[in-house]
PDB file of C-alpha atoms and ligand atoms in Angstrom:
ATOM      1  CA  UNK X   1      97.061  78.990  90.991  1.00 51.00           C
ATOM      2  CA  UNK X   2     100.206  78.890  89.049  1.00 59.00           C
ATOM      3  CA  UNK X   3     102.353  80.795  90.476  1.00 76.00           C
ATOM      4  CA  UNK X   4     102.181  82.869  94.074  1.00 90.00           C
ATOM      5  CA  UNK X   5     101.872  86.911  94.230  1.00 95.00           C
ATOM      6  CA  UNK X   6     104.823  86.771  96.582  1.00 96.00           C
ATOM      7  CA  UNK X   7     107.443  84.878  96.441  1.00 97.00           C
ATOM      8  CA  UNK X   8     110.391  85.546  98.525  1.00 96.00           C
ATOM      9  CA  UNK X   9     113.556  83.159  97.981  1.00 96.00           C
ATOM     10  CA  UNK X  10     116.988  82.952 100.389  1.00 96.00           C
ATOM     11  CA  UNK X  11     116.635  86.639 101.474  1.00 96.00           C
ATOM     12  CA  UNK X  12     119.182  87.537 104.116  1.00 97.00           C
ATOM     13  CA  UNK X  13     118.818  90.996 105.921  1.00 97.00           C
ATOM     14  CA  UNK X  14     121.587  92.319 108.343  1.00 96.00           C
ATOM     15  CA  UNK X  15     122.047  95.611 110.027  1.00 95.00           C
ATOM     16  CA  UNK X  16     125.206  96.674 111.734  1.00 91.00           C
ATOM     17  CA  UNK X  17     125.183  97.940 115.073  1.00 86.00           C
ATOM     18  CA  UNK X  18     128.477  99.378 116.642  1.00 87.00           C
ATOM     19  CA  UNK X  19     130.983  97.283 114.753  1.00 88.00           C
ATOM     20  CA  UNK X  20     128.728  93.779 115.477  1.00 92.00           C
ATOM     21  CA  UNK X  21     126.244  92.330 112.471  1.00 92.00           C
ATOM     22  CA  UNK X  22     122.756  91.058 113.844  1.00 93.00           C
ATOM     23  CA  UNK X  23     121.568  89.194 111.329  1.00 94.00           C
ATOM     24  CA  UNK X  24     117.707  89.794 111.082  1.00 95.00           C
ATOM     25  CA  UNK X  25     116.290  87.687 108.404  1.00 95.00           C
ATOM     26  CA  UNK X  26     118.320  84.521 107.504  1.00 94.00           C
ATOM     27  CA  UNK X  27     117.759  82.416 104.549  1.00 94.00           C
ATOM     28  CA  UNK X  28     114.198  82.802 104.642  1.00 95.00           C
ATOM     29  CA  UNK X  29     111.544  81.733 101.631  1.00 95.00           C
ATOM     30  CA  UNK X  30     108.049  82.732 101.958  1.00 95.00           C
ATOM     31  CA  UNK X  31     105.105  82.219  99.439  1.00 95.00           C
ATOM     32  CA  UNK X  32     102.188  84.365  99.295  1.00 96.00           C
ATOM     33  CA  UNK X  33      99.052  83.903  96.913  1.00 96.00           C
ATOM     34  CA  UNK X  34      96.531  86.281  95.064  1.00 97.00           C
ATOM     35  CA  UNK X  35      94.093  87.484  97.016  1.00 96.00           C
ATOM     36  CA  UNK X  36      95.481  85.831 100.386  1.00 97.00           C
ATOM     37  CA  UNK X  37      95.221  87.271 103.827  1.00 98.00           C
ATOM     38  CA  UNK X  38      98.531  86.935 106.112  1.00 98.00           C
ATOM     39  CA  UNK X  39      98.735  87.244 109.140  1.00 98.00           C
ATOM     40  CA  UNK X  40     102.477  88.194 110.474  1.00 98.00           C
ATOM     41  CA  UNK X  41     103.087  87.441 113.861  1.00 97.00           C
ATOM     42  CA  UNK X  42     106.239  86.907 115.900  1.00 96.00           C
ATOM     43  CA  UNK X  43     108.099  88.439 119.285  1.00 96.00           C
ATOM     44  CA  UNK X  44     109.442  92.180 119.164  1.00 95.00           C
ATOM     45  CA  UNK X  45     112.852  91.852 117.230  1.00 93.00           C
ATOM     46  CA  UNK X  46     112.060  89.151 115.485  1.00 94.00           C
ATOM     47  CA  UNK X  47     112.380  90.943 111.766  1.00 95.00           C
ATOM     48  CA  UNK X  48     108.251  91.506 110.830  1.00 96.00           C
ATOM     49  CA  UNK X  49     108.807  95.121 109.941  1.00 97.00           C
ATOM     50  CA  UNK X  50     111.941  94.442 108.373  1.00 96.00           C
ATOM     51  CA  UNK X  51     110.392  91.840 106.255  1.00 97.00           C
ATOM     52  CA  UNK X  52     107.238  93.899 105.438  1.00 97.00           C
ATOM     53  CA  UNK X  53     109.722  96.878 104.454  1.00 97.00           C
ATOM     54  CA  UNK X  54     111.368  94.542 101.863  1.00 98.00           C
ATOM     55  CA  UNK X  55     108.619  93.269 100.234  1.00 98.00           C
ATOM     56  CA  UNK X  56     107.271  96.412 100.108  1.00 97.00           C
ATOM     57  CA  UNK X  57     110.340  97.866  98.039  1.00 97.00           C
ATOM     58  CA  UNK X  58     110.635 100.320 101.252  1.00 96.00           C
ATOM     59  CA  UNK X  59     114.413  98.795 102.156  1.00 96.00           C
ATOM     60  CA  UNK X  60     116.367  96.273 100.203  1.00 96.00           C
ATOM     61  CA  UNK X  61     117.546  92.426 101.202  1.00 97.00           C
ATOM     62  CA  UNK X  62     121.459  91.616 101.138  1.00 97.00           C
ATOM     63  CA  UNK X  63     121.044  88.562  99.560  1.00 96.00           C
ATOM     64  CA  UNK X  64     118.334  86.590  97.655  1.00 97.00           C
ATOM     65  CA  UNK X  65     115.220  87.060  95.407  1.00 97.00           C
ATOM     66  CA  UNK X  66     111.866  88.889  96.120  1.00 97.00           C
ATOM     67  CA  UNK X  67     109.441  88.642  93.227  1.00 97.00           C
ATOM     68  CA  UNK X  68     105.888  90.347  93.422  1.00 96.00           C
ATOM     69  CA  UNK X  69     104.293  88.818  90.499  1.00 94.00           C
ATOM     70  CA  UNK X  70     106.701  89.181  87.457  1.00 91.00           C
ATOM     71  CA  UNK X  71     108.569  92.265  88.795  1.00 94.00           C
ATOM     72  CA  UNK X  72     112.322  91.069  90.573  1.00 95.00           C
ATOM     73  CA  UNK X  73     112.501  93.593  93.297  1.00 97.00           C
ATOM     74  CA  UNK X  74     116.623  93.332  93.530  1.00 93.00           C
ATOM     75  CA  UNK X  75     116.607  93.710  89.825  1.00 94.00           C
ATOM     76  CA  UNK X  76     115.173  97.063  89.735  1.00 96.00           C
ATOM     77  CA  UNK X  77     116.879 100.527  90.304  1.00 96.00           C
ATOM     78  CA  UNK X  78     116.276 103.315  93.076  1.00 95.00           C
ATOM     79  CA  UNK X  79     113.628 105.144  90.832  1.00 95.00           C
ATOM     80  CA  UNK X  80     112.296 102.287  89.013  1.00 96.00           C
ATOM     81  CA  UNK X  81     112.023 100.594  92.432  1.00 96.00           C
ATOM     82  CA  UNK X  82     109.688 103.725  94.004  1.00 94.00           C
ATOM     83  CA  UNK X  83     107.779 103.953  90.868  1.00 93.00           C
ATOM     84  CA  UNK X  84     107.225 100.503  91.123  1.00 95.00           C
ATOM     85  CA  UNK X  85     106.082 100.915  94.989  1.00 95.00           C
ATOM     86  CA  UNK X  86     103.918 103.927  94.072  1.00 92.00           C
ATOM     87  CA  UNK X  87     101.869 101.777  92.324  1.00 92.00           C
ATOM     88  CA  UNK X  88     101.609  98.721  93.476  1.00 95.00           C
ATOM     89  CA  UNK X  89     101.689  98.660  96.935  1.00 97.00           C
ATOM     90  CA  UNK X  90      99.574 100.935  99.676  1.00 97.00           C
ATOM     91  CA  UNK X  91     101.176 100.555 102.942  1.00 98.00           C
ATOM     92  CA  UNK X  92      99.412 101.463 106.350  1.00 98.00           C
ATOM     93  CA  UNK X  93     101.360 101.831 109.714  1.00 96.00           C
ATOM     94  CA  UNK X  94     100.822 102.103 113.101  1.00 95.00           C
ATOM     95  CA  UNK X  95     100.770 105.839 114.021  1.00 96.00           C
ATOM     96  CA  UNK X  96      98.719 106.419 110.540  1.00 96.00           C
ATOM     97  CA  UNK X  97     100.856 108.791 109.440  1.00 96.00           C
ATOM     98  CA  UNK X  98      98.713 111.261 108.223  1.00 98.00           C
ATOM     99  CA  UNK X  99      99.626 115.320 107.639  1.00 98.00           C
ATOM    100  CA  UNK X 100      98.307 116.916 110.214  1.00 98.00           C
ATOM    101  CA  UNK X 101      97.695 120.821 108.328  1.00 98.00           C
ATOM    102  CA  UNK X 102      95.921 118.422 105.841  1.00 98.00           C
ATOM    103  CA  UNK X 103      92.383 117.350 105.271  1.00 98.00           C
ATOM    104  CA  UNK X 104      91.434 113.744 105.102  1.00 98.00           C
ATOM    105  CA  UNK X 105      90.713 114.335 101.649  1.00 98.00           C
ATOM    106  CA  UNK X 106      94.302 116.077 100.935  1.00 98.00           C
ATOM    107  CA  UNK X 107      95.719 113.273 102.728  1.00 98.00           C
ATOM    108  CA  UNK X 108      93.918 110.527 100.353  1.00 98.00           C
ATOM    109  CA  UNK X 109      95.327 112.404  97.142  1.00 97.00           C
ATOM    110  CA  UNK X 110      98.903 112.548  98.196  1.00 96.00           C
ATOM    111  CA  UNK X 111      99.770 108.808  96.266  1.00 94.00           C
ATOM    112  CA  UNK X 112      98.407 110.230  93.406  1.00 94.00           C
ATOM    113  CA  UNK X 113     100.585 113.388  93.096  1.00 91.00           C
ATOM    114  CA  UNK X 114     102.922 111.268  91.345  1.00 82.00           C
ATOM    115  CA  UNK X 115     100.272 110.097  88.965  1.00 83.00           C
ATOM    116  CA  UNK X 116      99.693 112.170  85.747  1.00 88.00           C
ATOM    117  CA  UNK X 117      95.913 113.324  86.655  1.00 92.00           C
ATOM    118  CA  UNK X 118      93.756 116.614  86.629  1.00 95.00           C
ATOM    119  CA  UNK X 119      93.488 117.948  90.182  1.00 94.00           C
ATOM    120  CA  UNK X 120      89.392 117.030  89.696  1.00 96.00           C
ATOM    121  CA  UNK X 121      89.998 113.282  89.051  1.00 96.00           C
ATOM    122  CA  UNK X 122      92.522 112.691  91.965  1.00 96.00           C
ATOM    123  CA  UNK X 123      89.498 114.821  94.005  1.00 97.00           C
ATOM    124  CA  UNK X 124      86.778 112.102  92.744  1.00 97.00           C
ATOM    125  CA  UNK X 125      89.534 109.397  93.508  1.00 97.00           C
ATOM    126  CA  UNK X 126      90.229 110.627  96.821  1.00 98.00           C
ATOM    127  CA  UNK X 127      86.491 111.229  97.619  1.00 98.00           C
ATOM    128  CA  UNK X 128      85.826 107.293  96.321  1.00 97.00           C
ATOM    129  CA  UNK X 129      88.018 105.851  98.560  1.00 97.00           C
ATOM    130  CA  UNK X 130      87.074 108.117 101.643  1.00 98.00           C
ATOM    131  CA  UNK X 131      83.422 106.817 100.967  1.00 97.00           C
ATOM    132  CA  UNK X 132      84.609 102.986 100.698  1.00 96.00           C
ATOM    133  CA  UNK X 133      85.775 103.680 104.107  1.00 97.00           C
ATOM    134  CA  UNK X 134      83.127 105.338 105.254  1.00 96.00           C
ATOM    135  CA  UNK X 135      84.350 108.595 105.980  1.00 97.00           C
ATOM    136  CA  UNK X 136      82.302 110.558 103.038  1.00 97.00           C
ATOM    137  CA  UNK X 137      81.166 112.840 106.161  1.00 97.00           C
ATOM    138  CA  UNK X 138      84.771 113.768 107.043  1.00 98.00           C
ATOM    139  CA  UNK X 139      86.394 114.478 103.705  1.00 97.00           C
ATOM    140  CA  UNK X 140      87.093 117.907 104.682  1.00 98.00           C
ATOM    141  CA  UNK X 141      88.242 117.177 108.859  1.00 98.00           C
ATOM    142  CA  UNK X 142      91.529 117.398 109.806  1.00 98.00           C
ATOM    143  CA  UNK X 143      93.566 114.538 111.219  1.00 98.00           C
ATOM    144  CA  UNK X 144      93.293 116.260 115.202  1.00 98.00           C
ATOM    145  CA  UNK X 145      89.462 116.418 114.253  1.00 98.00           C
ATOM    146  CA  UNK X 146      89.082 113.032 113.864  1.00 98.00           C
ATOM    147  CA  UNK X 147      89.107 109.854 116.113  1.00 97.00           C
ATOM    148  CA  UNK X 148      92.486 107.301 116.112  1.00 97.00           C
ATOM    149  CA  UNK X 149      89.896 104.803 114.317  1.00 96.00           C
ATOM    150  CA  UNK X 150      88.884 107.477 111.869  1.00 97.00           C
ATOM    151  CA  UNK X 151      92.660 108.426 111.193  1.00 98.00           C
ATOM    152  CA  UNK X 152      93.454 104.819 110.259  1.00 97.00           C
ATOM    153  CA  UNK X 153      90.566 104.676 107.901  1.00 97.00           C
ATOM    154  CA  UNK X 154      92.121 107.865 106.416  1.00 98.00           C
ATOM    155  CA  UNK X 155      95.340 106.313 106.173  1.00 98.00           C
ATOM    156  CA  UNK X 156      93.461 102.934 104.645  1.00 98.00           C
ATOM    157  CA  UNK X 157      91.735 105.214 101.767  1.00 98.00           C
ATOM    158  CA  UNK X 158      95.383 106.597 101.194  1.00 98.00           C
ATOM    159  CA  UNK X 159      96.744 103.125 100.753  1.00 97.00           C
ATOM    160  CA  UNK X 160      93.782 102.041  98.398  1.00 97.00           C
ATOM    161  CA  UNK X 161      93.287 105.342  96.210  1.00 97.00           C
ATOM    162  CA  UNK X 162      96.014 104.132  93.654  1.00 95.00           C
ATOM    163  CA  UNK X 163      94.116 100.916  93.037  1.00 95.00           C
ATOM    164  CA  UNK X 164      97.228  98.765  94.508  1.00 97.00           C
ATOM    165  CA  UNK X 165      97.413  94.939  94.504  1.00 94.00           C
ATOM    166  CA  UNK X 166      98.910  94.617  97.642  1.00 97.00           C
ATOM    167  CA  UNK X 167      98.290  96.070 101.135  1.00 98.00           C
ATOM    168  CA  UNK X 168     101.205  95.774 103.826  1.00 98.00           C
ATOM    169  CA  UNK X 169     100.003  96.892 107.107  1.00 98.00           C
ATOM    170  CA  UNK X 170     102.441  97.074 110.309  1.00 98.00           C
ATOM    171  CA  UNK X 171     100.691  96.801 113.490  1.00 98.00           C
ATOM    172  CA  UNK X 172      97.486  99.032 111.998  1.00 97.00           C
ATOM    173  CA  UNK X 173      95.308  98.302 114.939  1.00 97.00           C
ATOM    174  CA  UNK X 174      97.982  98.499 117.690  1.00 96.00           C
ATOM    175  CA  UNK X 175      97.153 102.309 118.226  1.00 95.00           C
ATOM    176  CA  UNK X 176      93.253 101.187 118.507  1.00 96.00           C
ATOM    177  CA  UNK X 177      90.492 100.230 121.244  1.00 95.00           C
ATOM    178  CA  UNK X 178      88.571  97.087 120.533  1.00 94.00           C
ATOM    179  CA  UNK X 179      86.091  98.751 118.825  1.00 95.00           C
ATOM    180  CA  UNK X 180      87.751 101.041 116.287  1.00 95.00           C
ATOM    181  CA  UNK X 181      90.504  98.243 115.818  1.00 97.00           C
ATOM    182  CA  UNK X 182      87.270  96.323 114.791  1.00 97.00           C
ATOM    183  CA  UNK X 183      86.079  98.595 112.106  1.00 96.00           C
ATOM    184  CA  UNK X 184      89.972  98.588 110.785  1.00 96.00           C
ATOM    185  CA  UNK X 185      89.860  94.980 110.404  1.00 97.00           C
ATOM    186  CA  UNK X 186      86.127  94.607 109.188  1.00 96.00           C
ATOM    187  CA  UNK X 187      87.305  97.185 106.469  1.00 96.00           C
ATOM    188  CA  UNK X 188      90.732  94.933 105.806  1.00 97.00           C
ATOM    189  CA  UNK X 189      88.326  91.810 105.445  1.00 97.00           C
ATOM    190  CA  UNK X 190      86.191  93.935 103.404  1.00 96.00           C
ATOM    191  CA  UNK X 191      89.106  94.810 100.848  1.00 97.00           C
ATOM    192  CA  UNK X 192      90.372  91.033 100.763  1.00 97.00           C
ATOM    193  CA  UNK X 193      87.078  89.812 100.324  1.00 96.00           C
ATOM    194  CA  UNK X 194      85.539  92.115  97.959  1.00 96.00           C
ATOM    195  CA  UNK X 195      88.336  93.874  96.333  1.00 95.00           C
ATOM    196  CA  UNK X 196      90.603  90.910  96.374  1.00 95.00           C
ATOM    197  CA  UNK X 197      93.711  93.094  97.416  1.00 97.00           C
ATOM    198  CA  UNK X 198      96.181  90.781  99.075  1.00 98.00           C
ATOM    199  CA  UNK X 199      96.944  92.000 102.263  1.00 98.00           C
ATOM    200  CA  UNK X 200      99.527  91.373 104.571  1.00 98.00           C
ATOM    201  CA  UNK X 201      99.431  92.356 108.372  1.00 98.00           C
ATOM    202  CA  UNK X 202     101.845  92.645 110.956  1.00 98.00           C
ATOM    203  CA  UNK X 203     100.180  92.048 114.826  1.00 98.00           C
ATOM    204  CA  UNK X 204     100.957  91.446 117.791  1.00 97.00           C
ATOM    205  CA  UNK X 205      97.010  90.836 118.497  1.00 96.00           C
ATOM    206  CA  UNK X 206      95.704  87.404 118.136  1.00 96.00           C
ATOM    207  CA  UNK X 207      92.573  88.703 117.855  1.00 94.00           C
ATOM    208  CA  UNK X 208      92.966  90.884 114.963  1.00 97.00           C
ATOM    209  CA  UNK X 209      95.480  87.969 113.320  1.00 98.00           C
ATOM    210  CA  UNK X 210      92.311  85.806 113.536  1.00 97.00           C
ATOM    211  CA  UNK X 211      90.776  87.506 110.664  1.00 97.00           C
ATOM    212  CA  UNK X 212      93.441  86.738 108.357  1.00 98.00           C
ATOM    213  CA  UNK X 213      93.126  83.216 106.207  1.00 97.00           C
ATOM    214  CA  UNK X 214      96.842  82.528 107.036  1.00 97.00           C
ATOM    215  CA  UNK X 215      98.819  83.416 109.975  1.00 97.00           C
ATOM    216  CA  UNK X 216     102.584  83.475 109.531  1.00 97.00           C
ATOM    217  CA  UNK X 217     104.802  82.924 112.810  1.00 96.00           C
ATOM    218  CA  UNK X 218     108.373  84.636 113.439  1.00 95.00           C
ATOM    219  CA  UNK X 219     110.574  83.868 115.224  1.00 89.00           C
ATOM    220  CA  UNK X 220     114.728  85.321 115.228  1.00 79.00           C
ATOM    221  CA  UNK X 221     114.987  85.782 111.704  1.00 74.00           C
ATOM    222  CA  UNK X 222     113.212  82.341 110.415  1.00 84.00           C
ATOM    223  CA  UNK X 223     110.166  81.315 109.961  1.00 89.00           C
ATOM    224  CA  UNK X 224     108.002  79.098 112.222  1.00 88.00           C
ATOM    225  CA  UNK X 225     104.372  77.367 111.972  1.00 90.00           C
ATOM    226  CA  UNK X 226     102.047  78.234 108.960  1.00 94.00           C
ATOM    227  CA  UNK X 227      98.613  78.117 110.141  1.00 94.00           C
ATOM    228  CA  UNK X 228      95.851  78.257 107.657  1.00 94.00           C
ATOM    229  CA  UNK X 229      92.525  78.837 108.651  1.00 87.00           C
ATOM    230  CA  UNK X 230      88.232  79.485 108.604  1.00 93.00           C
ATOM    231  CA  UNK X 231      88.776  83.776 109.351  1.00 95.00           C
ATOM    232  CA  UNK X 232      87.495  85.384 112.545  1.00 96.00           C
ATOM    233  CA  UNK X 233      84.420  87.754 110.808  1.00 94.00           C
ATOM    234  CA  UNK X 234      85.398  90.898 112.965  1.00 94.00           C
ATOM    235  CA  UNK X 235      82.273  92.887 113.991  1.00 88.00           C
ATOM    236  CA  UNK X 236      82.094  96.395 114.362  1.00 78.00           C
ATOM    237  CA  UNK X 237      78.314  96.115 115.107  1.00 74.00           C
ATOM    238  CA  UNK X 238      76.794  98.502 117.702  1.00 51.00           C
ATOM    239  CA  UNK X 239      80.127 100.627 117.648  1.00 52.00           C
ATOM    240  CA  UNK X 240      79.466 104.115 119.186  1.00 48.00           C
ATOM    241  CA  UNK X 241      81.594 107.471 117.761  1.00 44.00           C
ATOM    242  CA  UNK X 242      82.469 106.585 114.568  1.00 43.00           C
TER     243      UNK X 242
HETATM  244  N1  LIG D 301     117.781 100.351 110.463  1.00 90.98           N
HETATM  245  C1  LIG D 301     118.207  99.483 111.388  1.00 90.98           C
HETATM  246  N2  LIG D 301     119.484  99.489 111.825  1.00 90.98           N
HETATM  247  C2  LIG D 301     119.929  98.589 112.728  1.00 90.98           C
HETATM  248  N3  LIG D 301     119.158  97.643 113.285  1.00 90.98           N
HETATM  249  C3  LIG D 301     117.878  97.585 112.899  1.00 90.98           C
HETATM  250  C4  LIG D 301     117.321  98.498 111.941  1.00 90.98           C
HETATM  251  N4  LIG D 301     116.015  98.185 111.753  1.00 90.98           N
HETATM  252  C5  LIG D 301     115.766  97.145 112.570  1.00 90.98           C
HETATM  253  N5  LIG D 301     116.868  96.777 113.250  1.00 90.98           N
HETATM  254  C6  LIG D 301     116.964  95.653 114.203  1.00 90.98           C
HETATM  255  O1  LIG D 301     116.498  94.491 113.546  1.00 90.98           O
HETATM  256  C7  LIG D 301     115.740  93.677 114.420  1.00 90.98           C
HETATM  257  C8  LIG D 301     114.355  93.431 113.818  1.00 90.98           C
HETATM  258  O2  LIG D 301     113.645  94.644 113.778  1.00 90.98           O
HETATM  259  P1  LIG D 301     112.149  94.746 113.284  1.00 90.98           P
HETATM  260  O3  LIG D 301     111.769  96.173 113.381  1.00 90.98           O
HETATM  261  O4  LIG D 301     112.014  94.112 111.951  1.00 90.98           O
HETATM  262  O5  LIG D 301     111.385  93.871 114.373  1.00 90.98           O
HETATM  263  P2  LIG D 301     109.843  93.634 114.592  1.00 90.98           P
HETATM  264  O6  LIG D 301     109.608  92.178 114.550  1.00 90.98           O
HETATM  265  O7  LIG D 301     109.060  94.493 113.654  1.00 90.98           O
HETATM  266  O8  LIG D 301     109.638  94.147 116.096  1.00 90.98           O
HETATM  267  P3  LIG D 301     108.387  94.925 116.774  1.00 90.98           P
HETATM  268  O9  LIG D 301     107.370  93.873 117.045  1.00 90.98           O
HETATM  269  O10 LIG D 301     108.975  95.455 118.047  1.00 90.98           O
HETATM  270  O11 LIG D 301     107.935  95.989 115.852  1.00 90.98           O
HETATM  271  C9  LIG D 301     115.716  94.394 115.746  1.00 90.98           C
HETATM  272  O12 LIG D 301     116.696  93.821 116.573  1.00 90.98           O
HETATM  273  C10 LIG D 301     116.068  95.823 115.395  1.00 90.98           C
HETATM  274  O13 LIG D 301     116.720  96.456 116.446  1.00 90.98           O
HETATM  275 MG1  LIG D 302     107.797  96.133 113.893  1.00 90.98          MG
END
């Protein structure tokens, strides 16, 4: 592999909070490949959202460089930035996010709003990606009419229905019992493996950071231990109530 997906280079982050400046991420330089499965894991505080947000395009470092392939992220503007997001990167978060007076399938098409498609082929879009995750039987439910597990397989199709090459998740399974948060992860494996999305994943769950090839430690705005690894396969087997 020439050259990584990610590759993050002296980025700073600070906030200020009543006149003091915590300083959140310090100097830090990260590489991530193609088609590599991270693992982010570090104490509350320690800067894991922050640094998912940035390399997402969703906030913007004080210092330093943050490429994503060829694109500079600190070179681009506000719109050129978003557009840039829109289509590269699906993002799934803890809560799931979805629109509740929405259907699941509504919910998938939202991403591709911004895309210049008939309403029919962001339907068939939406409709693939709800059937990659399984959910062909609840295209037309409501997010209250569906399980958590179910929701964050919605919000999974809506990260994947623009085709992106990278998936940032923050905490997706922290919401989850064992066995839905199973199914999550089997279908994150399931994208890495077969899809070859790169996927990045905040936890605070060693279990679910075991199916990641690479677990990435935090710790007060550095970075600590790298630990590469043979992935937990996470099995959803024998799971009642999908
Ligand atoms: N917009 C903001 N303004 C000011 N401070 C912020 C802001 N966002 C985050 N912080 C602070 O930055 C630090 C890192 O926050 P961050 O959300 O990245 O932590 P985290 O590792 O994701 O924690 P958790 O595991 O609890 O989600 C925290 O001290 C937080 O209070
Ligand atoms: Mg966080």
């Amino acid at each position: 592999m020439s050259q990584p997906l990610i590759q993050l280079r002296n980025v700073t982050k600070t906030y200020s909070r009543g006149g003091e400046t915590l300083t959140v991420l310090d100097d830090l330089a990260l590489d991530m490949d193609a088609g590599g499965y991270f693992a982010l894991m570090g104490p509350s505080g320690s800067g894991k959202t922050t640094l998912l947000n940035l390399i997402g395009g969703l906030d913007r470092a004080d210092t330093g460089s943050i490429r994503i392939g060829e694109d500079d992220l600190a070179q681009m503007g506000t719109g050129e930035l978003a557009e840039w997001r829109s289509r590269s990167v699906g993002f799934v978060f803890q809560g799931f996010n979805l629109i509740p007076v929405l259907t699941a399938r509504e919910n998938v098409e939202l991403p591709l709003l911004l895309a210049p498609l008939k309403g029919s082929e962001r339907k068939k879009r939406a409709e693939y990606a709800l059937q990659l995750v399984g959910l062909a039987d609840r295209m037309n439910h409501r997010p209250s009419q569906l399980s958590g597990g179910q929701e964050q397989r919605v919000a999974i199709a809506r990260a994947i229905v623009t085709d992106p090459t990278l998936i940032l998740a923050d905490e997706p399974t922290g919401d989850l019992d064992r066995a839905s948060a199973e199914q999550v992860l089997e279908l994150l494996g399931k994208l890495n493996g077969e899809l070859k999305k790169t996927i990045l994943m905040v936890t605070h769950d060693p279990h679910a950071a075991e199916c990641a090839k690479t677990i990435v430690h935090m710790d007060k705005g550095g970075l600590g231990r790298i630990e590469t690894r043979e992935p937990r396969k996470p099995s959803a087997a024998g799971v009642a109530g999908r």
